mmCIF file of C-alpha atoms and ligand atoms in Angstrom:
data_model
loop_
_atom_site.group_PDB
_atom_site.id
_atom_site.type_symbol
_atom_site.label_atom_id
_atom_site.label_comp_id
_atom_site.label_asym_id
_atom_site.label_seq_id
_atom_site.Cartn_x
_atom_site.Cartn_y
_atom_site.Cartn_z
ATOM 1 C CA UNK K 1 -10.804 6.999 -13.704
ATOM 2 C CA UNK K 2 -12.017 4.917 -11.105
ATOM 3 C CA UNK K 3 -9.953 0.948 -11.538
ATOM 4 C CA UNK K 4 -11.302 -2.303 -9.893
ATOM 5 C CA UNK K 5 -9.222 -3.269 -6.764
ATOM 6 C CA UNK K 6 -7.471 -6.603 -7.478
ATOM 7 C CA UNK K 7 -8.080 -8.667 -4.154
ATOM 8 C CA UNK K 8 -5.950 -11.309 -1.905
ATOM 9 C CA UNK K 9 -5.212 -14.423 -4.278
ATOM 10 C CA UNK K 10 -4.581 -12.282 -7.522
ATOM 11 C CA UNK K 11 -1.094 -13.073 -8.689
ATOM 12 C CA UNK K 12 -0.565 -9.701 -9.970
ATOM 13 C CA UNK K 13 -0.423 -9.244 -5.924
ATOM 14 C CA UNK K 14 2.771 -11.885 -5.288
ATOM 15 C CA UNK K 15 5.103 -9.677 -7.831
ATOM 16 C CA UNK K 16 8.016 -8.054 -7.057
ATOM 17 C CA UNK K 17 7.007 -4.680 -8.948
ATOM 18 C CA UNK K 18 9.799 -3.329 -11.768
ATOM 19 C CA UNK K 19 10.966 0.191 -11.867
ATOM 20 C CA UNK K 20 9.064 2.483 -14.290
ATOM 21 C CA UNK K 21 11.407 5.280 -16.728
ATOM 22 C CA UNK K 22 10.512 8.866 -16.394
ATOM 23 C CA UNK K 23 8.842 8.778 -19.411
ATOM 24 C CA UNK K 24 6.593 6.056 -18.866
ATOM 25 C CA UNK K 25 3.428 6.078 -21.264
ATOM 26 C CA UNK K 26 0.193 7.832 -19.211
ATOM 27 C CA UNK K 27 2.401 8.303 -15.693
ATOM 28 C CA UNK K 28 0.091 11.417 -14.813
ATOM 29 C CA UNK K 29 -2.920 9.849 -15.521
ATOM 30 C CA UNK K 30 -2.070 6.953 -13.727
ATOM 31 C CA UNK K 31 -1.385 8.814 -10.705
ATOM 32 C CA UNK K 32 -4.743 10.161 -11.154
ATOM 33 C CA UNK K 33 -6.186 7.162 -11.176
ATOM 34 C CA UNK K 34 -4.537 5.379 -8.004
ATOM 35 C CA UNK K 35 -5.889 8.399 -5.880
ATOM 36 C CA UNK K 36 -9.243 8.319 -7.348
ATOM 37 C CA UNK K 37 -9.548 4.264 -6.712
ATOM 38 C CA UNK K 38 -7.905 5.087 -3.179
ATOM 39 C CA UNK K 39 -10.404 8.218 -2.369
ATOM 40 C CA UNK K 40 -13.135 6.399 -3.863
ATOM 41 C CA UNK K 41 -12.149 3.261 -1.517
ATOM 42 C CA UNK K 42 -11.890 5.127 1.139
ATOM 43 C CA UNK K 43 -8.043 3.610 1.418
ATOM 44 C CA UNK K 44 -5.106 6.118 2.817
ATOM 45 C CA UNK K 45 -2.331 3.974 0.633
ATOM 46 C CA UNK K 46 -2.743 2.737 -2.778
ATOM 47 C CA UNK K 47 -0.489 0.637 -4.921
ATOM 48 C CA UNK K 48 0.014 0.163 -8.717
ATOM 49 C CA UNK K 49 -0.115 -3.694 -8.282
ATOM 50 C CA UNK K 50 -3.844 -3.137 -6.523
ATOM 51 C CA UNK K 51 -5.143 -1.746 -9.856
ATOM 52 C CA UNK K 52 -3.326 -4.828 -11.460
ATOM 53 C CA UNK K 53 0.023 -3.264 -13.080
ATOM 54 C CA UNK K 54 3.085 -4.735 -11.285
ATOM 55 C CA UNK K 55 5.226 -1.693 -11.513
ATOM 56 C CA UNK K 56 6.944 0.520 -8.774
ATOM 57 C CA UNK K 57 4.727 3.202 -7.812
ATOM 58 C CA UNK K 58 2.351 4.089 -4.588
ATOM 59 C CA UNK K 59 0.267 6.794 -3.490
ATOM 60 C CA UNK K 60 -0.784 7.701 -0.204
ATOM 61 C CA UNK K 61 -2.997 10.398 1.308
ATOM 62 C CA UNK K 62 -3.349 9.939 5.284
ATOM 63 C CA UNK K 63 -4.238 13.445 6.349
ATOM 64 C CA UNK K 64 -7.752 12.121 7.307
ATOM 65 C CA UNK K 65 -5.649 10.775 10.133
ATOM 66 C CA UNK K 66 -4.195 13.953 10.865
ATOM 67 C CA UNK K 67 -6.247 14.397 14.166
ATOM 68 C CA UNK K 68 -4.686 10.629 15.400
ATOM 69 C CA UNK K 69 -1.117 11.869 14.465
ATOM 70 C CA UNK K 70 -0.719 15.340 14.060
ATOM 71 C CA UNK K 71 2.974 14.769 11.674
ATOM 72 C CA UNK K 72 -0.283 13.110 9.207
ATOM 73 C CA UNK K 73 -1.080 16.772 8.061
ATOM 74 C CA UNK K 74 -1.053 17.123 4.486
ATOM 75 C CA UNK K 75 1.005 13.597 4.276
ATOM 76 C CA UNK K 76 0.055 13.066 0.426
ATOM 77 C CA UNK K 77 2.288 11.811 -1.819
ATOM 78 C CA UNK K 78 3.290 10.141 -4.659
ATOM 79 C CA UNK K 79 6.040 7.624 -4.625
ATOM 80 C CA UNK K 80 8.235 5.702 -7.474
ATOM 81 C CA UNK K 81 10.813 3.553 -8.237
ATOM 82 C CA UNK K 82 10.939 3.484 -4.026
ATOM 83 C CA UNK K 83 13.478 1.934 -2.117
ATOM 84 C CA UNK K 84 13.492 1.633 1.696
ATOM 85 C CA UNK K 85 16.881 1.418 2.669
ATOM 86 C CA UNK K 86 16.679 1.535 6.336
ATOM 87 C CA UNK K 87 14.525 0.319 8.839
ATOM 88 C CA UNK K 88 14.892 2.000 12.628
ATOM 89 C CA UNK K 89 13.815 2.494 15.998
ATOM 90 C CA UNK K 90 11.601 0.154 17.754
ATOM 91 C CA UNK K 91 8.930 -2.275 16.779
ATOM 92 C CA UNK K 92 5.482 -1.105 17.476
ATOM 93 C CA UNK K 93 2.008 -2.899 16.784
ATOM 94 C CA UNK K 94 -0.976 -1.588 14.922
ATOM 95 C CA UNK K 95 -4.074 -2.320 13.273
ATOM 96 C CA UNK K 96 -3.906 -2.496 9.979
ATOM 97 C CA UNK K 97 -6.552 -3.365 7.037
ATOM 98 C CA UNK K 98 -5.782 -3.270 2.971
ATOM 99 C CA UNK K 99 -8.072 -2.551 0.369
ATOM 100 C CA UNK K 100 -7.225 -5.974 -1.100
ATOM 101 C CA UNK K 101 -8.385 -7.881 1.976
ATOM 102 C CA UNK K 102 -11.496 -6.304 2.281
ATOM 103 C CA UNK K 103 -12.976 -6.328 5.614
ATOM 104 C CA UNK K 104 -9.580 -8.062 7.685
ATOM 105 C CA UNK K 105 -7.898 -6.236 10.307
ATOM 106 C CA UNK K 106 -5.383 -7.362 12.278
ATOM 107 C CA UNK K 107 -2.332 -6.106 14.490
ATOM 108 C CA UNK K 108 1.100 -6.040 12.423
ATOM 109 C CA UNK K 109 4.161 -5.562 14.128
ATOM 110 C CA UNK K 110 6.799 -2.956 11.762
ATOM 111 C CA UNK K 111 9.781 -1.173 12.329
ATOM 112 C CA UNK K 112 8.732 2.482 14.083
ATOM 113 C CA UNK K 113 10.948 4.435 11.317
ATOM 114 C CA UNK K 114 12.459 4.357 8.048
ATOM 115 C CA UNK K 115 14.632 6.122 5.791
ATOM 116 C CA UNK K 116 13.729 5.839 2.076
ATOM 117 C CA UNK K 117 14.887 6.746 -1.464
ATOM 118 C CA UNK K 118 12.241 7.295 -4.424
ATOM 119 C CA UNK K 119 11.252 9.903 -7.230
ATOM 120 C CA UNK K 120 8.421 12.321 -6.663
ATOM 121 C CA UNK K 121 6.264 12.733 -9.558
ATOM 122 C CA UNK K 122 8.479 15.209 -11.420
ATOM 123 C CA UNK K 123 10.875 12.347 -11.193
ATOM 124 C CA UNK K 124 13.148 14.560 -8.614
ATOM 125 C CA UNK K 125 15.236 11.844 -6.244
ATOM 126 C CA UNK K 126 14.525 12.002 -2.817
ATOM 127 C CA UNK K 127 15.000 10.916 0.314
ATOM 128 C CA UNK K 128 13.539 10.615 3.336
ATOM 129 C CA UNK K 129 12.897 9.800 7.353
ATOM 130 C CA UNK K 130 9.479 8.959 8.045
ATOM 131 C CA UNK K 131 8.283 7.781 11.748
ATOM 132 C CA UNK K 132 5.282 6.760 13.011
ATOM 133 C CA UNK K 133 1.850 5.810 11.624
ATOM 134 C CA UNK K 134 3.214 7.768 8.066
ATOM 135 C CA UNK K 135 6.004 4.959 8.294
ATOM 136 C CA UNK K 136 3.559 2.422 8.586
ATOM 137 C CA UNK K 137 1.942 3.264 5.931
ATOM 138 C CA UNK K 138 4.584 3.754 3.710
ATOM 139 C CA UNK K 139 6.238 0.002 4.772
ATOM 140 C CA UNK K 140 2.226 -1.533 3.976
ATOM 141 C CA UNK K 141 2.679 0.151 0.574
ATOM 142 C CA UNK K 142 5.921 -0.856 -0.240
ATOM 143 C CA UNK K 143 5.199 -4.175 0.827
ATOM 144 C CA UNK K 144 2.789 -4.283 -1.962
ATOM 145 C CA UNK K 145 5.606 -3.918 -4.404
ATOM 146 C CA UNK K 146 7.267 -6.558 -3.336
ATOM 147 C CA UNK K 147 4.866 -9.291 -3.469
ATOM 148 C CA UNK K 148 3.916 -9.349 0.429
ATOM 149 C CA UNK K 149 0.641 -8.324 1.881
ATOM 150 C CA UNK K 150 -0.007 -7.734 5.839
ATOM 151 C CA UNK K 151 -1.452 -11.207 6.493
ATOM 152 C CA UNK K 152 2.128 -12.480 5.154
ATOM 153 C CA UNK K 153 3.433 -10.798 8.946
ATOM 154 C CA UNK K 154 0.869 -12.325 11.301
ATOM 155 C CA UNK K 155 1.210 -15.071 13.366
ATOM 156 C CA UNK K 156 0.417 -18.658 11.817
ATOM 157 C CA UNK K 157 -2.143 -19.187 13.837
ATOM 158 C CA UNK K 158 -4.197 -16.171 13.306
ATOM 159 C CA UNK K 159 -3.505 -16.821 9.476
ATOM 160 C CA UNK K 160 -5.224 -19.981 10.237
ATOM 161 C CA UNK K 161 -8.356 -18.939 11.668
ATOM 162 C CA UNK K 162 -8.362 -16.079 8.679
ATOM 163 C CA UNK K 163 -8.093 -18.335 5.849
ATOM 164 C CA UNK K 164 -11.291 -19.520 4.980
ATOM 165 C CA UNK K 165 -12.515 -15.523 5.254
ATOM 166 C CA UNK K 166 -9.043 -15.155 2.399
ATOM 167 C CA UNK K 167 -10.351 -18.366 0.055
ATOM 168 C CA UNK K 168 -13.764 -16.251 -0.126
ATOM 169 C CA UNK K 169 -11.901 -12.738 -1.189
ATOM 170 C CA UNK K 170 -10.177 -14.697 -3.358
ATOM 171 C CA UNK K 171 -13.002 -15.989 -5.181
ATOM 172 C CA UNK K 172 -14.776 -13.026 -4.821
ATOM 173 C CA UNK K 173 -17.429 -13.653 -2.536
ATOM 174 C CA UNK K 174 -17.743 -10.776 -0.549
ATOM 175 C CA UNK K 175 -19.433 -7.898 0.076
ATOM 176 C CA UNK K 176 -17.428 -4.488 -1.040
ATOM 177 C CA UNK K 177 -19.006 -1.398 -2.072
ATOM 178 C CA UNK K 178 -15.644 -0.619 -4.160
ATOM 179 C CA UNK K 179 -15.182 -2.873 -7.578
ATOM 180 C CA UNK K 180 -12.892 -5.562 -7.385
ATOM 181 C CA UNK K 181 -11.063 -8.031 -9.290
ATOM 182 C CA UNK K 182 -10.324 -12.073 -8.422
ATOM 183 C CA UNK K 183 -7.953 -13.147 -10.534
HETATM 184 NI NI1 LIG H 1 -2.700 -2.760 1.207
#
């Protein structure tokens, strides 16, 4: 199933998300669903709040990128109840865009590496070292679970000269070939 991407002013998008229990009502299907919307988005991260349900869980399928960062190869996954509990190495700067700001890019400075804790979707505890762009994606996702989207890390001034392009995602006015929701 194919969900509506909530968009930049949607409130579901400023929660902090709550941990899920292993036996949480339609957990495969949901799964299902956030790669669908993501493939069908063309995103390479997706997170539950995007579809509109504030709860701990991201997916994230990069290995399109694979030829930009070779450690992207077959980098799908599913992540819940995640906690990052470590943020390394340097700080590095990249381009990044979200799904719910359609059409916004803009250089975000993150931590180069992280070491993080979360259930796969057999509910087996890992954790994990992640560097690079696959660390960058996994801190934009995460990020989504706790309230904060990309634009929240750029400079005031560029947030300036982006917000009247945010007031018209948040009312909808724009142009996406993907569904989405402004609420
Ligand atoms: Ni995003």
């Amino acid at each position: 199933m194919i969900l509506p991407v909530y968009v930049y002013g949607s409130p579901v998008l400023r929660k902090i998300a709550a941990d899920i229990p292993e036996d949480y009502p339609g957990l495969d299907e949901l799964i299902e669903t956030l790669f669908e919307t993501m493939y069908h988005s063309d995103g390479i991260g997706l997170a539950a709040p995007q579809v509109g349900k504030p709860i701990r869980i991201f997916v994230v399928d990069a290995s399109s990128l694979e030829e930009d960062d070779e450690s992207l190869k077959g980098f799908k996954k599913v992540f819940i109840n995640p906690r990052i509990i470590s943020y390394e190495g340097e700080i590095s700067t990249y381009n990044e865009g979200c799904l719910s700001i359609p059409d916004i890019r803009e250089d975000v400075e993150r931590e180069s590496a992280i070491i993080i804790r979360y259930c796969d979707r057999e509910f087996n505890y890992r954790e994990e070292y992640y560097e690079g762009l696959a660390a960058r994606i996994i801190q934009h996702e995460y990020d989504h679970l706790e309230g904060r989207l990309f634009t929240d890390l750029i400079s005031p001034l560029k947030k300036r000269l982006l917000k009247r392009k945010l007031t018209l995602i948040s009312k909808g006015m724009i142009d996406v070939k993907y569904r989405i929701k402004h609420i």
